Coordinates of C-alpha atoms in Angstrom, one line a residue:
X8 CA 7.9 -8.9 -60.5
X9 CA 4.6 -10.6 -60.7
X10 CA 1.2 -10.2 -59.0
X11 CA -0.2 -13.8 -57.9
X12 CA -2.9 -15.3 -59.9
X13 CA -3.3 -12.1 -62.2
X14 CA -2.4 -13.6 -65.5
X15 CA -4.7 -16.5 -65.0
X16 CA -7.6 -14.3 -63.8
X17 CA -7.3 -12.1 -67.1
X18 CA -6.5 -14.9 -69.5
X19 CA -9.8 -16.7 -68.1
X20 CA -11.7 -13.8 -69.2
X21 CA -10.2 -12.7 -72.2
X22 CA -12.6 -9.9 -72.6
X23 CA -9.8 -7.3 -71.5
X24 CA -7.8 -7.5 -74.7
X25 CA -7.8 -5.7 -78.1
X26 CA -6.7 -6.9 -81.4
X27 CA -3.4 -5.2 -82.4
X28 CA -1.3 -5.3 -85.5
X29 CA 2.2 -4.4 -84.7
X30 CA 4.2 -2.7 -87.3
X31 CA 6.0 0.5 -87.8
X32 CA 6.3 1.2 -84.2
X33 CA 8.8 1.4 -81.4
X34 CA 8.6 -1.5 -79.2
X35 CA 10.3 -1.7 -75.6
X36 CA 10.8 -5.5 -74.8
X37 CA 11.4 -7.0 -71.2
X38 CA 14.4 -8.9 -72.2
X39 CA 14.2 -11.5 -69.4
X40 CA 10.9 -12.4 -70.4
X41 CA 11.7 -12.8 -74.0
X42 CA 14.9 -15.1 -73.5
X43 CA 12.9 -17.3 -71.1
X44 CA 10.0 -17.7 -73.7
X45 CA 12.8 -18.3 -76.7
X46 CA 14.7 -20.9 -74.8
X47 CA 11.5 -22.8 -73.5
X48 CA 10.7 -23.9 -76.9
X49 CA 8.3 -27.1 -77.2
X50 CA 11.3 -29.3 -78.9
X51 CA 14.0 -28.1 -76.4
X52 CA 16.2 -30.6 -74.8
X53 CA 16.5 -29.6 -71.0
X54 CA 18.5 -32.6 -69.8
X55 CA 21.5 -32.1 -72.1
X56 CA 22.9 -28.4 -70.7
X57 CA 21.3 -26.3 -73.7
X58 CA 21.6 -25.8 -77.2
X59 CA 22.8 -22.3 -77.6
X60 CA 23.2 -22.2 -81.1
X61 CA 19.7 -23.1 -81.7
X62 CA 18.6 -20.6 -79.0
X63 CA 20.6 -17.8 -80.8
X64 CA 18.7 -19.0 -84.2
X65 CA 15.5 -18.2 -82.5
X66 CA 16.5 -15.1 -81.2
X67 CA 17.8 -13.9 -84.8
X68 CA 14.5 -15.2 -86.3
X69 CA 12.3 -13.2 -83.8
X70 CA 14.3 -9.7 -84.5
X71 CA 14.4 -10.5 -88.0
X72 CA 10.5 -10.7 -88.2
X73 CA 10.4 -7.5 -86.2
X74 CA 12.5 -5.7 -88.7
X75 CA 10.4 -7.0 -91.6
X76 CA 7.4 -5.2 -89.8
X77 CA 9.0 -2.1 -89.6
X78 CA 9.3 -2.5 -85.7
X79 CA 12.4 -0.8 -83.8
X80 CA 13.0 -2.8 -80.7
X81 CA 14.4 -1.8 -77.4
X82 CA 15.4 -4.5 -75.2
X83 CA 15.5 -3.7 -71.4
X84 CA 16.9 -6.5 -69.1
X85 CA 16.9 -6.8 -65.5
X86 CA 20.3 -5.9 -63.4
X87 CA 21.1 -7.1 -59.9
X88 CA 18.7 -7.7 -57.1
X89 CA 19.0 -3.6 -56.0
X90 CA 20.5 -2.7 -52.8
X91 CA 17.7 -3.4 -50.4
X92 CA 17.4 -7.1 -51.6
X93 CA 13.5 -7.1 -51.0
X94 CA 13.0 -9.9 -53.4
X95 CA 15.3 -12.5 -51.3
X96 CA 12.6 -14.6 -50.3
X97 CA 10.8 -14.8 -53.4
X98 CA 14.2 -15.6 -55.3
X99 CA 14.9 -18.3 -52.5
X100 CA 11.6 -19.9 -53.4
X101 CA 12.4 -19.9 -57.2
X102 CA 15.5 -21.3 -56.8
X103 CA 14.0 -24.3 -54.9
X104 CA 11.6 -24.7 -57.5
X105 CA 14.3 -25.0 -60.2
X106 CA 16.2 -27.4 -58.0
X107 CA 13.1 -29.9 -57.9
X108 CA 12.8 -29.3 -61.6
X109 CA 16.6 -30.2 -62.0
X110 CA 15.9 -33.3 -59.9
X111 CA 13.1 -34.4 -61.9
X112 CA 14.9 -33.9 -65.2
X113 CA 17.9 -35.8 -64.1
X114 CA 15.7 -39.0 -63.1
X115 CA 13.9 -38.5 -66.3
X116 CA 10.8 -36.9 -65.8
X117 CA 9.6 -34.0 -67.9
X118 CA 9.9 -30.2 -66.9
X119 CA 11.8 -27.3 -68.2
X120 CA 14.9 -25.5 -67.1
X121 CA 16.6 -22.6 -68.5
X122 CA 20.2 -23.7 -69.5
X123 CA 23.0 -22.1 -67.2
X124 CA 24.4 -19.6 -70.0
X125 CA 21.1 -18.5 -71.5
X126 CA 21.6 -14.9 -70.7
X127 CA 25.0 -14.7 -71.6
X128 CA 24.2 -16.1 -75.4
X129 CA 21.1 -13.8 -75.3
X130 CA 23.2 -10.7 -74.6
X131 CA 26.0 -11.9 -77.0
X132 CA 23.3 -12.7 -79.7
X133 CA 21.6 -8.9 -79.3
X134 CA 25.0 -7.5 -79.8
X135 CA 25.7 -9.5 -82.9
X136 CA 22.1 -8.4 -84.3
X137 CA 22.9 -4.8 -83.5
X138 CA 19.5 -4.8 -81.3
X139 CA 19.7 -1.7 -78.8
X140 CA 19.5 -2.9 -75.2
X141 CA 20.2 -1.9 -72.0
X142 CA 20.9 -3.9 -68.4
X143 CA 19.3 -1.9 -65.8
X144 CA 21.1 -1.5 -62.3
X145 CA 18.1 -3.8 -60.7
X146 CA 14.5 -5.0 -61.6
X147 CA 13.7 -3.4 -65.0
X148 CA 10.1 -3.1 -65.0
X149 CA 9.6 0.5 -63.6
X150 CA 12.5 1.4 -66.2
X151 CA 10.4 -0.5 -69.0
X152 CA 7.3 1.4 -68.1
X153 CA 9.1 4.7 -67.9
X154 CA 10.3 4.5 -71.7
X155 CA 7.4 3.0 -73.1
X156 CA 5.6 6.1 -71.7
X157 CA 8.0 8.7 -72.8
X158 CA 7.5 7.0 -76.4
X159 CA 3.9 5.9 -76.2
X160 CA 4.6 2.7 -77.6
X161 CA 3.6 -1.0 -76.4
X162 CA 5.3 -3.0 -73.9
X163 CA 6.1 -6.7 -74.7
X164 CA 6.7 -9.0 -71.6
X165 CA 5.0 -12.1 -69.9
X166 CA 5.2 -10.4 -66.6
X167 CA 1.8 -9.5 -64.8
X168 CA 2.9 -6.7 -63.1
X169 CA 2.4 -4.9 -66.6
X170 CA -1.5 -5.4 -66.3
X171 CA -0.9 -2.7 -63.2
X172 CA 1.5 -0.1 -64.5
X173 CA -0.2 2.8 -66.3
X174 CA 1.1 2.4 -69.8
X175 CA 0.2 5.0 -72.5
X176 CA 0.9 2.5 -75.5
X177 CA -0.6 -0.7 -73.7
X178 CA 0.9 -3.9 -72.7
X179 CA 1.1 -7.0 -75.2
X180 CA 1.8 -10.4 -73.5
X181 CA 4.4 -12.3 -75.2
X182 CA 1.8 -15.2 -75.4
X183 CA -0.3 -13.2 -77.6
X184 CA 2.5 -12.0 -79.7
X185 CA 2.2 -14.3 -83.1
X186 CA 5.8 -13.4 -84.4
X187 CA 5.5 -16.8 -86.2
X188 CA 2.5 -16.0 -87.9
X189 CA 3.4 -12.6 -89.7
X190 CA 0.7 -11.5 -91.9
X191 CA 0.6 -9.2 -95.0
X192 CA -1.9 -6.5 -95.1
X193 CA -3.5 -5.3 -98.4
X194 CA -2.2 -1.9 -99.7
X195 CA 0.9 -0.4 -99.1
X196 CA 1.3 -0.7 -95.0
X197 CA 3.3 -3.8 -95.5
X198 CA 3.2 -7.0 -92.9
X199 CA 2.6 -7.1 -89.4
X200 CA 2.6 -9.2 -86.3
X201 CA -0.7 -10.2 -85.0
X202 CA -0.8 -9.4 -81.3
X203 CA -3.4 -8.8 -78.3
X204 CA -3.1 -5.6 -76.0
X205 CA -4.4 -5.7 -72.5
X206 CA -6.8 -2.6 -71.9
X207 CA -6.7 -1.2 -68.6
X208 CA -9.7 0.8 -69.4
X209 CA -11.8 -2.3 -70.3
X210 CA -10.6 -4.2 -67.0
X211 CA -11.4 -1.1 -64.6
X212 CA -14.7 -0.7 -66.6
X213 CA -15.7 -4.5 -65.5
X214 CA -15.1 -3.8 -61.8
X215 CA -17.8 -1.0 -61.3
X216 CA -15.5 1.8 -62.9
X217 CA -12.6 1.0 -60.6
X218 CA -9.9 3.7 -61.0
X219 CA -6.8 2.8 -62.5
X220 CA -4.9 4.7 -59.8
X221 CA -6.1 1.8 -57.3
X222 CA -4.4 -1.2 -59.3
X223 CA -1.2 -0.6 -57.7
X224 CA -2.9 -1.1 -54.3
X225 CA -4.8 -4.2 -55.7
X226 CA -1.2 -5.7 -56.8
X227 CA 0.2 -5.2 -53.4
X228 CA -2.9 -6.3 -51.4
X229 CA -3.1 -9.3 -53.4
X230 CA 0.4 -10.2 -53.3
X231 CA 3.4 -9.9 -55.4
X232 CA 7.3 -10.4 -55.6
X233 CA 7.9 -8.1 -53.1
X234 CA 4.9 -8.3 -50.4
X235 CA 3.2 -11.6 -49.3
X236 CA -0.1 -11.8 -47.9
X237 CA 0.5 -12.6 -44.3
X238 CA 0.3 -9.0 -43.3
X239 CA -3.0 -8.6 -44.5
X240 CA -4.4 -12.0 -43.7
X241 CA -6.4 -10.0 -40.7
X242 CA -8.2 -7.8 -43.2
X243 CA -9.2 -10.6 -45.7
X244 CA -10.6 -12.5 -42.4
X245 CA -12.7 -9.8 -41.4
X246 CA -13.9 -7.7 -44.6
X247 CA -16.9 -8.9 -46.7
X248 CA -15.8 -8.9 -50.3
X249 CA -18.7 -8.5 -52.6
X250 CA -18.3 -11.4 -55.2
X251 CA -19.7 -9.6 -58.4
X252 CA -21.0 -11.4 -61.4
X253 CA -18.2 -13.3 -63.0
X254 CA -16.8 -15.9 -60.5
X255 CA -15.2 -17.8 -63.3
X256 CA -14.2 -21.3 -63.5
X257 CA -14.1 -23.2 -60.3
X258 CA -14.0 -20.1 -58.1
X259 CA -10.3 -19.9 -57.8
X260 CA -10.0 -16.3 -58.4
X261 CA -12.8 -15.3 -56.0
X262 CA -10.7 -13.2 -53.5
X263 CA -8.9 -11.5 -56.4
X264 CA -12.2 -10.8 -57.9
X265 CA -13.9 -9.6 -54.5
X266 CA -10.9 -7.3 -53.9
X267 CA -11.4 -5.4 -57.2
X268 CA -15.0 -5.1 -56.7
X269 CA -14.5 -3.8 -53.1
X270 CA -11.9 -1.4 -54.3
X271 CA -14.1 0.1 -56.8
X272 CA -16.0 1.9 -54.2
X273 CA -13.3 4.5 -53.4
X274 CA -12.0 7.4 -55.4
X275 CA -8.2 7.2 -54.7
X276 CA -5.7 5.1 -52.8
X277 CA -5.2 6.9 -49.7
X278 CA -9.2 6.6 -49.0
X279 CA -8.9 2.7 -49.8
X280 CA -5.8 2.4 -47.4
X281 CA -7.6 4.0 -44.7
X282 CA -10.4 1.7 -45.1
X283 CA -8.1 -1.4 -45.0
X284 CA -6.2 -0.1 -41.9
X285 CA -10.0 0.0 -40.0
X286 CA -9.8 -4.0 -40.0
X287 CA -6.6 -3.9 -38.3
X288 CA -5.2 -3.7 -34.7
X289 CA -4.1 -0.1 -33.9
X290 CA -0.7 -0.8 -33.1
X291 CA -0.2 -2.2 -36.7
X292 CA -1.8 0.3 -38.6
X293 CA 1.1 3.0 -39.5
X294 CA 3.5 0.2 -40.1
X295 CA 1.2 -1.5 -42.5
X296 CA 0.3 2.1 -44.0
X297 CA 3.8 2.5 -44.6
X298 CA 4.7 -1.0 -46.0
X299 CA 1.5 -0.5 -48.6
X300 CA 2.4 3.0 -49.8
X301 CA 6.0 2.1 -50.1
X302 CA 5.0 -1.2 -51.9
X303 CA 2.8 1.0 -54.5
X304 CA 5.6 3.1 -55.5
X305 CA 7.1 0.0 -57.2
X306 CA 4.3 0.7 -59.8
X307 CA 5.2 4.4 -60.5
X308 CA 7.3 4.3 -63.7
X309 CA 11.3 5.1 -62.8
X310 CA 13.1 8.6 -63.1
X311 CA 15.9 6.7 -64.9
X312 CA 15.9 8.3 -68.3
X313 CA 16.6 5.3 -70.6
X314 CA 16.0 7.5 -73.7
X315 CA 19.2 9.0 -72.6
X316 CA 21.1 6.0 -72.8
X317 CA 19.6 4.7 -76.1
X318 CA 20.8 7.9 -77.6
X319 CA 24.0 8.8 -76.1
X320 CA 24.9 5.6 -73.9
X321 CA 24.6 7.5 -70.5
X322 CA 23.0 5.4 -67.9
X323 CA 22.1 7.6 -64.7
X324 CA 20.9 5.8 -61.6
X325 CA 20.4 7.4 -58.1
X326 CA 20.2 3.9 -56.3
X327 CA 23.5 2.8 -57.9
X328 CA 25.1 6.3 -56.8
X329 CA 23.7 5.6 -53.3
X330 CA 25.3 2.4 -53.3
X331 CA 28.7 3.8 -54.3
X332 CA 29.0 1.8 -57.5
X333 CA 32.0 3.0 -59.4
X334 CA 30.9 4.6 -62.8
X335 CA 33.0 2.1 -65.0
X336 CA 31.1 -0.8 -63.5
X337 CA 27.8 0.9 -63.7
X338 CA 28.6 1.7 -67.6
X339 CA 29.5 -1.9 -68.2
X340 CA 26.7 -3.6 -66.5
X341 CA 24.2 -1.2 -68.6
X342 CA 26.1 -2.3 -71.8
X343 CA 26.0 -5.9 -70.8
X344 CA 29.7 -6.3 -70.2
X345 CA 29.2 -7.4 -66.8
X346 CA 26.8 -9.7 -65.1
X347 CA 24.1 -9.1 -62.6
X348 CA 26.2 -11.9 -60.5
X349 CA 28.9 -9.4 -60.4
X350 CA 26.9 -6.5 -59.2
X351 CA 25.0 -8.7 -56.6
X352 CA 28.5 -9.6 -55.1
X353 CA 29.7 -6.3 -54.8
X354 CA 26.8 -4.8 -53.3
X355 CA 25.1 -7.4 -51.4
X356 CA 27.8 -9.8 -50.8
X357 CA 25.4 -12.6 -52.0
X358 CA 25.0 -14.5 -55.2
X359 CA 22.7 -17.4 -56.4
X360 CA 24.4 -20.2 -58.3
X361 CA 21.8 -21.5 -61.0
X362 CA 21.2 -25.3 -60.7
X363 CA 22.0 -27.7 -63.8
X364 CA 20.5 -31.2 -64.4
X365 CA 23.3 -32.9 -62.7
X366 CA 24.0 -35.8 -60.1
X367 CA 22.2 -34.4 -57.0
X368 CA 24.4 -37.0 -55.1
X369 CA 27.7 -35.3 -56.0
X370 CA 28.6 -31.9 -54.5
X371 CA 27.2 -29.1 -56.9
X372 CA 28.9 -28.5 -60.3
X373 CA 29.6 -24.9 -59.2
X374 CA 32.1 -26.2 -56.6
X375 CA 34.6 -27.0 -59.3
X376 CA 34.8 -23.1 -60.2
X377 CA 34.9 -22.0 -56.6
X378 CA 38.5 -20.6 -57.0
X379 CA 37.6 -18.6 -59.9
X380 CA 34.5 -16.9 -57.8
X381 CA 37.1 -16.3 -54.9
X382 CA 39.3 -14.3 -57.3
X383 CA 36.1 -12.4 -58.6
X384 CA 35.1 -11.5 -55.0
X385 CA 38.6 -10.6 -54.1
X386 CA 38.7 -8.0 -56.9
X387 CA 35.4 -6.7 -56.0
X388 CA 36.0 -6.4 -52.3
X389 CA 39.6 -5.5 -52.5
X390 CA 41.5 -8.0 -50.3
X391 CA 44.9 -7.0 -49.4
X392 CA 47.9 -9.2 -50.4
X393 CA 49.0 -10.8 -47.1
X394 CA 52.7 -10.4 -45.9
X395 CA 54.9 -12.9 -44.5
X396 CA 54.8 -11.6 -40.7
X397 CA 50.8 -11.7 -40.9
X398 CA 49.4 -14.2 -38.4
X399 CA 47.0 -16.7 -40.1
X400 CA 44.4 -15.8 -37.8
X401 CA 44.7 -12.2 -38.9
X402 CA 44.5 -12.8 -42.4
X403 CA 41.5 -14.9 -42.0
X404 CA 39.7 -11.9 -40.3
X405 CA 40.6 -9.4 -43.0
X406 CA 39.2 -11.7 -46.0
X407 CA 35.5 -10.4 -47.0
X408 CA 33.1 -13.1 -47.3
X409 CA 30.4 -13.8 -49.8
X410 CA 27.1 -15.5 -49.0
X411 CA 26.4 -18.3 -52.1
X412 CA 23.1 -19.7 -52.3
X413 CA 23.8 -23.2 -54.1
X414 CA 22.5 -26.5 -54.0
X415 CA 23.4 -29.0 -51.4
X416 CA 22.3 -32.6 -52.5
X417 CA 18.5 -31.9 -53.1
X418 CA 18.1 -28.7 -51.0
X419 CA 19.1 -25.1 -51.2
X420 CA 22.0 -24.3 -49.0
X421 CA 23.7 -20.8 -48.0
X422 CA 27.5 -21.0 -47.7
X423 CA 29.8 -18.4 -46.7
X424 CA 32.7 -18.3 -49.0
X425 CA 36.0 -16.0 -48.3
X426 CA 37.5 -13.7 -51.2
X427 CA 40.8 -14.8 -52.4
X428 CA 43.9 -12.9 -51.5
X429 CA 45.2 -11.1 -54.6
X430 CA 48.8 -10.5 -56.1
X431 CA 50.5 -7.2 -54.9
X432 CA 49.7 -5.3 -58.2
X433 CA 46.0 -5.6 -57.5
X434 CA 46.2 -4.3 -53.8
X435 CA 48.3 -1.4 -54.6
X436 CA 46.3 1.8 -53.2
X437 CA 46.7 3.5 -56.6
X438 CA 44.1 0.6 -58.0
X439 CA 40.8 0.5 -56.2
X440 CA 38.0 -1.1 -57.7
X441 CA 37.3 2.1 -59.7
X442 CA 40.7 2.4 -61.2
X443 CA 41.0 -1.4 -62.0
X444 CA 40.9 -0.7 -65.9
X445 CA 44.3 1.4 -65.0
X446 CA 46.2 -2.0 -64.0
X447 CA 48.5 -2.9 -66.9
X448 CA 46.6 -5.2 -69.3
X449 CA 49.3 -7.8 -69.3
X450 CA 48.8 -8.0 -65.4
X451 CA 45.0 -8.2 -65.7
X452 CA 45.7 -11.1 -68.3
X453 CA 48.2 -13.0 -65.9
X454 CA 45.9 -12.7 -63.2
X455 CA 43.2 -14.5 -65.4
X456 CA 45.4 -17.2 -66.5
X457 CA 46.9 -17.9 -63.2
X458 CA 43.6 -18.4 -61.6
X459 CA 42.8 -21.0 -64.5
X460 CA 46.4 -22.5 -64.2
X461 CA 47.5 -21.9 -67.6
X462 CA 50.5 -20.0 -69.4
X463 CA 49.9 -17.8 -72.4
X464 CA 52.9 -19.5 -74.4
X465 CA 50.5 -22.7 -74.3
X466 CA 47.3 -20.8 -75.7
X467 CA 49.1 -19.0 -78.5
X468 CA 48.7 -21.6 -81.4
X469 CA 45.1 -21.5 -80.6
X470 CA 42.4 -19.1 -82.3
X471 CA 42.0 -16.0 -80.3
X472 CA 38.4 -16.3 -79.7
X473 CA 38.9 -20.0 -78.6
X474 CA 41.7 -19.3 -75.9
X475 CA 39.4 -18.7 -72.9
X476 CA 37.1 -21.9 -73.5
X477 CA 40.7 -24.0 -73.9
X478 CA 42.1 -22.3 -70.8
X479 CA 38.9 -22.9 -69.0
X480 CA 38.9 -26.7 -70.3
X481 CA 42.5 -26.9 -68.9
X482 CA 41.2 -25.7 -65.4
X483 CA 38.2 -27.9 -65.5
X484 CA 40.4 -31.2 -66.3
X485 CA 42.7 -30.2 -63.3
X486 CA 39.9 -29.3 -60.7
X487 CA 36.8 -31.4 -61.3
X488 CA 36.0 -34.1 -59.3
X489 CA 35.5 -37.0 -60.1
X490 CA 38.2 -36.8 -62.8
X491 CA 37.1 -36.0 -66.3
X492 CA 37.5 -39.1 -68.8
X493 CA 39.5 -38.9 -71.9
X494 CA 36.0 -39.5 -73.9
X495 CA 34.5 -36.6 -72.4
X496 CA 37.6 -34.1 -73.3
X497 CA 37.5 -35.4 -77.0
X498 CA 33.6 -35.0 -77.1
X499 CA 33.9 -31.6 -75.8
X500 CA 36.6 -30.6 -78.1
X501 CA 34.8 -32.3 -81.3
X502 CA 32.0 -30.1 -80.3
X503 CA 34.0 -26.8 -80.4
X504 CA 35.4 -27.9 -83.8
X505 CA 31.9 -28.7 -84.9
X506 CA 30.8 -25.2 -84.1
X507 CA 34.0 -23.6 -85.9
X508 CA 33.0 -25.6 -89.3
X509 CA 29.5 -24.5 -89.0
X510 CA 30.5 -21.0 -88.5
X511 CA 33.1 -20.7 -91.3
X512 CA 30.8 -22.3 -93.7
X513 CA 27.5 -20.8 -93.1
X514 CA 28.8 -17.3 -92.0
X515 CA 32.1 -17.1 -94.0
X516 CA 34.7 -14.4 -93.7
X517 CA 34.5 -12.3 -96.7
X518 CA 38.1 -11.6 -96.7
X519 CA 39.0 -15.4 -96.7
X520 CA 38.7 -17.6 -99.7
X521 CA 36.0 -20.6 -98.8
X522 CA 38.1 -24.0 -98.8
X523 CA 36.2 -26.8 -100.5
X524 CA 37.1 -29.5 -98.3
X525 CA 35.6 -27.6 -95.6
X526 CA 32.3 -27.3 -97.1
X527 CA 32.6 -31.4 -97.7
X528 CA 33.7 -31.9 -94.4
X529 CA 30.4 -29.9 -93.0
X530 CA 27.9 -31.8 -95.3
X531 CA 29.4 -35.1 -94.2
X532 CA 29.1 -34.0 -90.6
X533 CA 25.4 -33.1 -91.4
X534 CA 24.8 -36.5 -93.0
X535 CA 26.4 -37.9 -89.6
X536 CA 24.0 -35.8 -87.4
X537 CA 21.1 -37.2 -89.4
X538 CA 21.9 -40.8 -88.7
X539 CA 19.8 -42.5 -85.8
X540 CA 21.5 -42.8 -82.7
X541 CA 22.4 -46.6 -81.7
X542 CA 22.4 -45.5 -78.1
X543 CA 20.6 -42.5 -76.8
X544 CA 20.7 -43.0 -72.8
X545 CA 21.1 -40.0 -71.0
X546 CA 24.3 -40.3 -68.8
X547 CA 24.0 -38.7 -65.5
X548 CA 27.7 -38.9 -64.7
X549 CA 28.8 -37.5 -68.0
X550 CA 26.2 -34.7 -67.6
X551 CA 27.6 -33.8 -64.2
X552 CA 30.9 -33.4 -65.8
X553 CA 29.7 -31.1 -68.5
X554 CA 27.8 -29.1 -66.0
X555 CA 30.8 -28.5 -64.3
X556 CA 32.4 -27.2 -67.6
X557 CA 29.7 -24.9 -68.1
X558 CA 30.0 -23.5 -64.7
X559 CA 33.8 -23.0 -65.1
X560 CA 33.0 -21.3 -68.5
X561 CA 30.5 -19.2 -67.1
X562 CA 33.0 -18.0 -64.0
X563 CA 35.7 -17.5 -66.6
X564 CA 33.6 -15.3 -68.8
X565 CA 33.0 -13.3 -65.8
X566 CA 36.4 -12.8 -64.4
X567 CA 37.5 -12.2 -68.0
X568 CA 34.9 -9.6 -68.2
X569 CA 35.5 -8.0 -64.7
X570 CA 39.3 -7.6 -66.0
X571 CA 38.3 -5.9 -69.2
X572 CA 38.6 -8.8 -71.3
X573 CA 42.4 -9.7 -71.6
X574 CA 41.4 -12.6 -73.7
X575 CA 38.7 -12.3 -76.4
X576 CA 35.1 -13.2 -75.4
X577 CA 34.0 -16.4 -77.1
X578 CA 30.8 -16.4 -78.9
X579 CA 28.1 -18.7 -77.2
X580 CA 25.7 -18.2 -80.1
X581 CA 27.8 -19.6 -82.6
X582 CA 27.6 -23.3 -81.1
X583 CA 30.4 -23.3 -78.7
X584 CA 28.2 -25.3 -76.5
X585 CA 25.5 -27.7 -78.1
X586 CA 24.6 -30.1 -75.1
X587 CA 22.6 -32.9 -77.4
X588 CA 25.8 -32.8 -79.5
X589 CA 28.2 -33.4 -76.9
X590 CA 26.3 -36.1 -75.2
X591 CA 25.8 -37.8 -78.5
X592 CA 29.7 -37.7 -79.3
X593 CA 30.5 -38.8 -75.8
X594 CA 28.2 -41.9 -76.3
X595 CA 29.6 -42.7 -79.8
X596 CA 33.3 -42.4 -78.7
X597 CA 32.7 -45.1 -76.2
X598 CA 31.6 -47.5 -79.0
X599 CA 32.8 -46.3 -82.0
X600 CA 36.3 -44.5 -81.5
X601 CA 36.4 -43.5 -85.3
X602 CA 33.9 -40.8 -84.5
X603 CA 37.4 -39.2 -83.6
X604 CA 37.8 -38.8 -87.1
X605 CA 34.8 -36.9 -87.9
X606 CA 36.5 -33.9 -89.5
X607 CA 39.5 -35.7 -91.3
X608 CA 37.9 -34.5 -94.8
X609 CA 39.0 -31.0 -93.8
X610 CA 42.6 -30.6 -93.2
X611 CA 42.0 -27.2 -91.3
X612 CA 39.6 -28.7 -88.7
X613 CA 41.4 -31.9 -88.2
X614 CA 44.8 -29.8 -87.2
X615 CA 42.6 -27.6 -85.1
X616 CA 41.2 -30.6 -83.3
X617 CA 44.8 -32.1 -82.7
X618 CA 46.0 -28.4 -81.7
X619 CA 43.4 -28.0 -79.2
X620 CA 43.7 -31.8 -78.0
X621 CA 47.5 -31.3 -77.5
X622 CA 47.2 -27.9 -75.6
X623 CA 44.7 -29.6 -73.2
X624 CA 46.8 -32.7 -72.8
X625 CA 49.8 -31.0 -72.2

């Protein structure tokens, strides 16, 4: 969520914070805020599709600092949009903003855009680091507040809604959490992270002893992600708001400040709501009362007990039960083994496809992965397999549709997409969605491979953790438009091999003797990376192709997860995709084909490259 203008208002004054030394405590972390903060580093390249290895290293460093300071982190991630889909207008607005940012980046302007697979890389990094985390059924704010209050510990986030929640341990904005400036204290207490903690008491005291219980009403009236100001414009046009004595710079927060001073005259929310309604027409009053009261409930800590989840892995959620979500789907969502995309398609029959820095004149990069998404929709919405005597019109009527929000040139459009009709094994009444994992593993693997257009026999020479990315690469080559160029394919495979070389050199398997030629080859590769590029131009056509590959990989990952991972899940955090590197390799292959021999000093890596290339070309 987020309260309009509140972060700027609080930051501008600065008097509402207390200094805090964060050490030897539990810390409840808003995962969505954290991964956005870490991936939007000042030196990040946002045009070339993301450097997930560097992002995963930042995640590792962050949690390493917390451990050194005796901090026990518990990460809570947003899930789907929720059964009521109340944030749809806000999400459409954000998607349009991201589209404008992507278009600007594609033309060489500045800006930031979270790379497509950042969330997946973050969840994998948390798993590798053994950081406890949970992915909620819907928005996480209330569950974060509930868990932090149960433990009496701080919340770490960048969401202005946490200025409004009544938090026993306080709210630490990530912008004031100086994890890269850890300090050692005198005495036995050890090191700590310097931070600042928002004090709701100071905040309320600043506005004539405003009651903390009125902060949710203030947030709702000021406008947040769930409620716009339109409904209350009549109130604001008629009421005389006291200005108080701290107008601030430029007076841009006058209404916000006046509203706080006005609310301070009331003892509790019901009295304040009654006074708001006096300014509205009689026929509007009950509807607005209900809207305000319902919206204020968004700031009551949730009854979902996340402590239960972190102690015994049990995630119980009344909203999910009402939406008839199968228990295995809810469990997999909570453990990060299914993406929010899946729960949105299942409950809302609606999904957002995130834009990348691609060629806006061409169809969306996501269009390449449409057949994979249709199979996902078919599995979730259980489409029957058509028999020969079914008429085409009857088949069409029986196919459920999902509303996709995606880019059409430079605007956000919604399209209704039909789910795929599935093979008989998946339409057997014995195997509805809640029993999908009872379908034999080989059948699930066959559906995945048939969707990607490959046979298991082709993938057998390939290391198991690379089988899914290579199957996706085969699919990409067959389905992408315009067709993939040979140098694009070679650049992609060389990038995958470089990730493998880095993995076995920097994080070797203790049961395998390290080969000296691998170390030599890796050092040569690092020297090559240090060399200044002759041509660092941004090739938008090549970028569009690599965006298509990421879209295919994302949906390949989601389908593989939904089918219970019949293929091993590839590790994004071990440099499976490095956008700056793949673009550089592509540029250099055009002018210096000898780059293809980059790993010739390691027989193992040279052989792996040839195996990957032969598999895909065959």
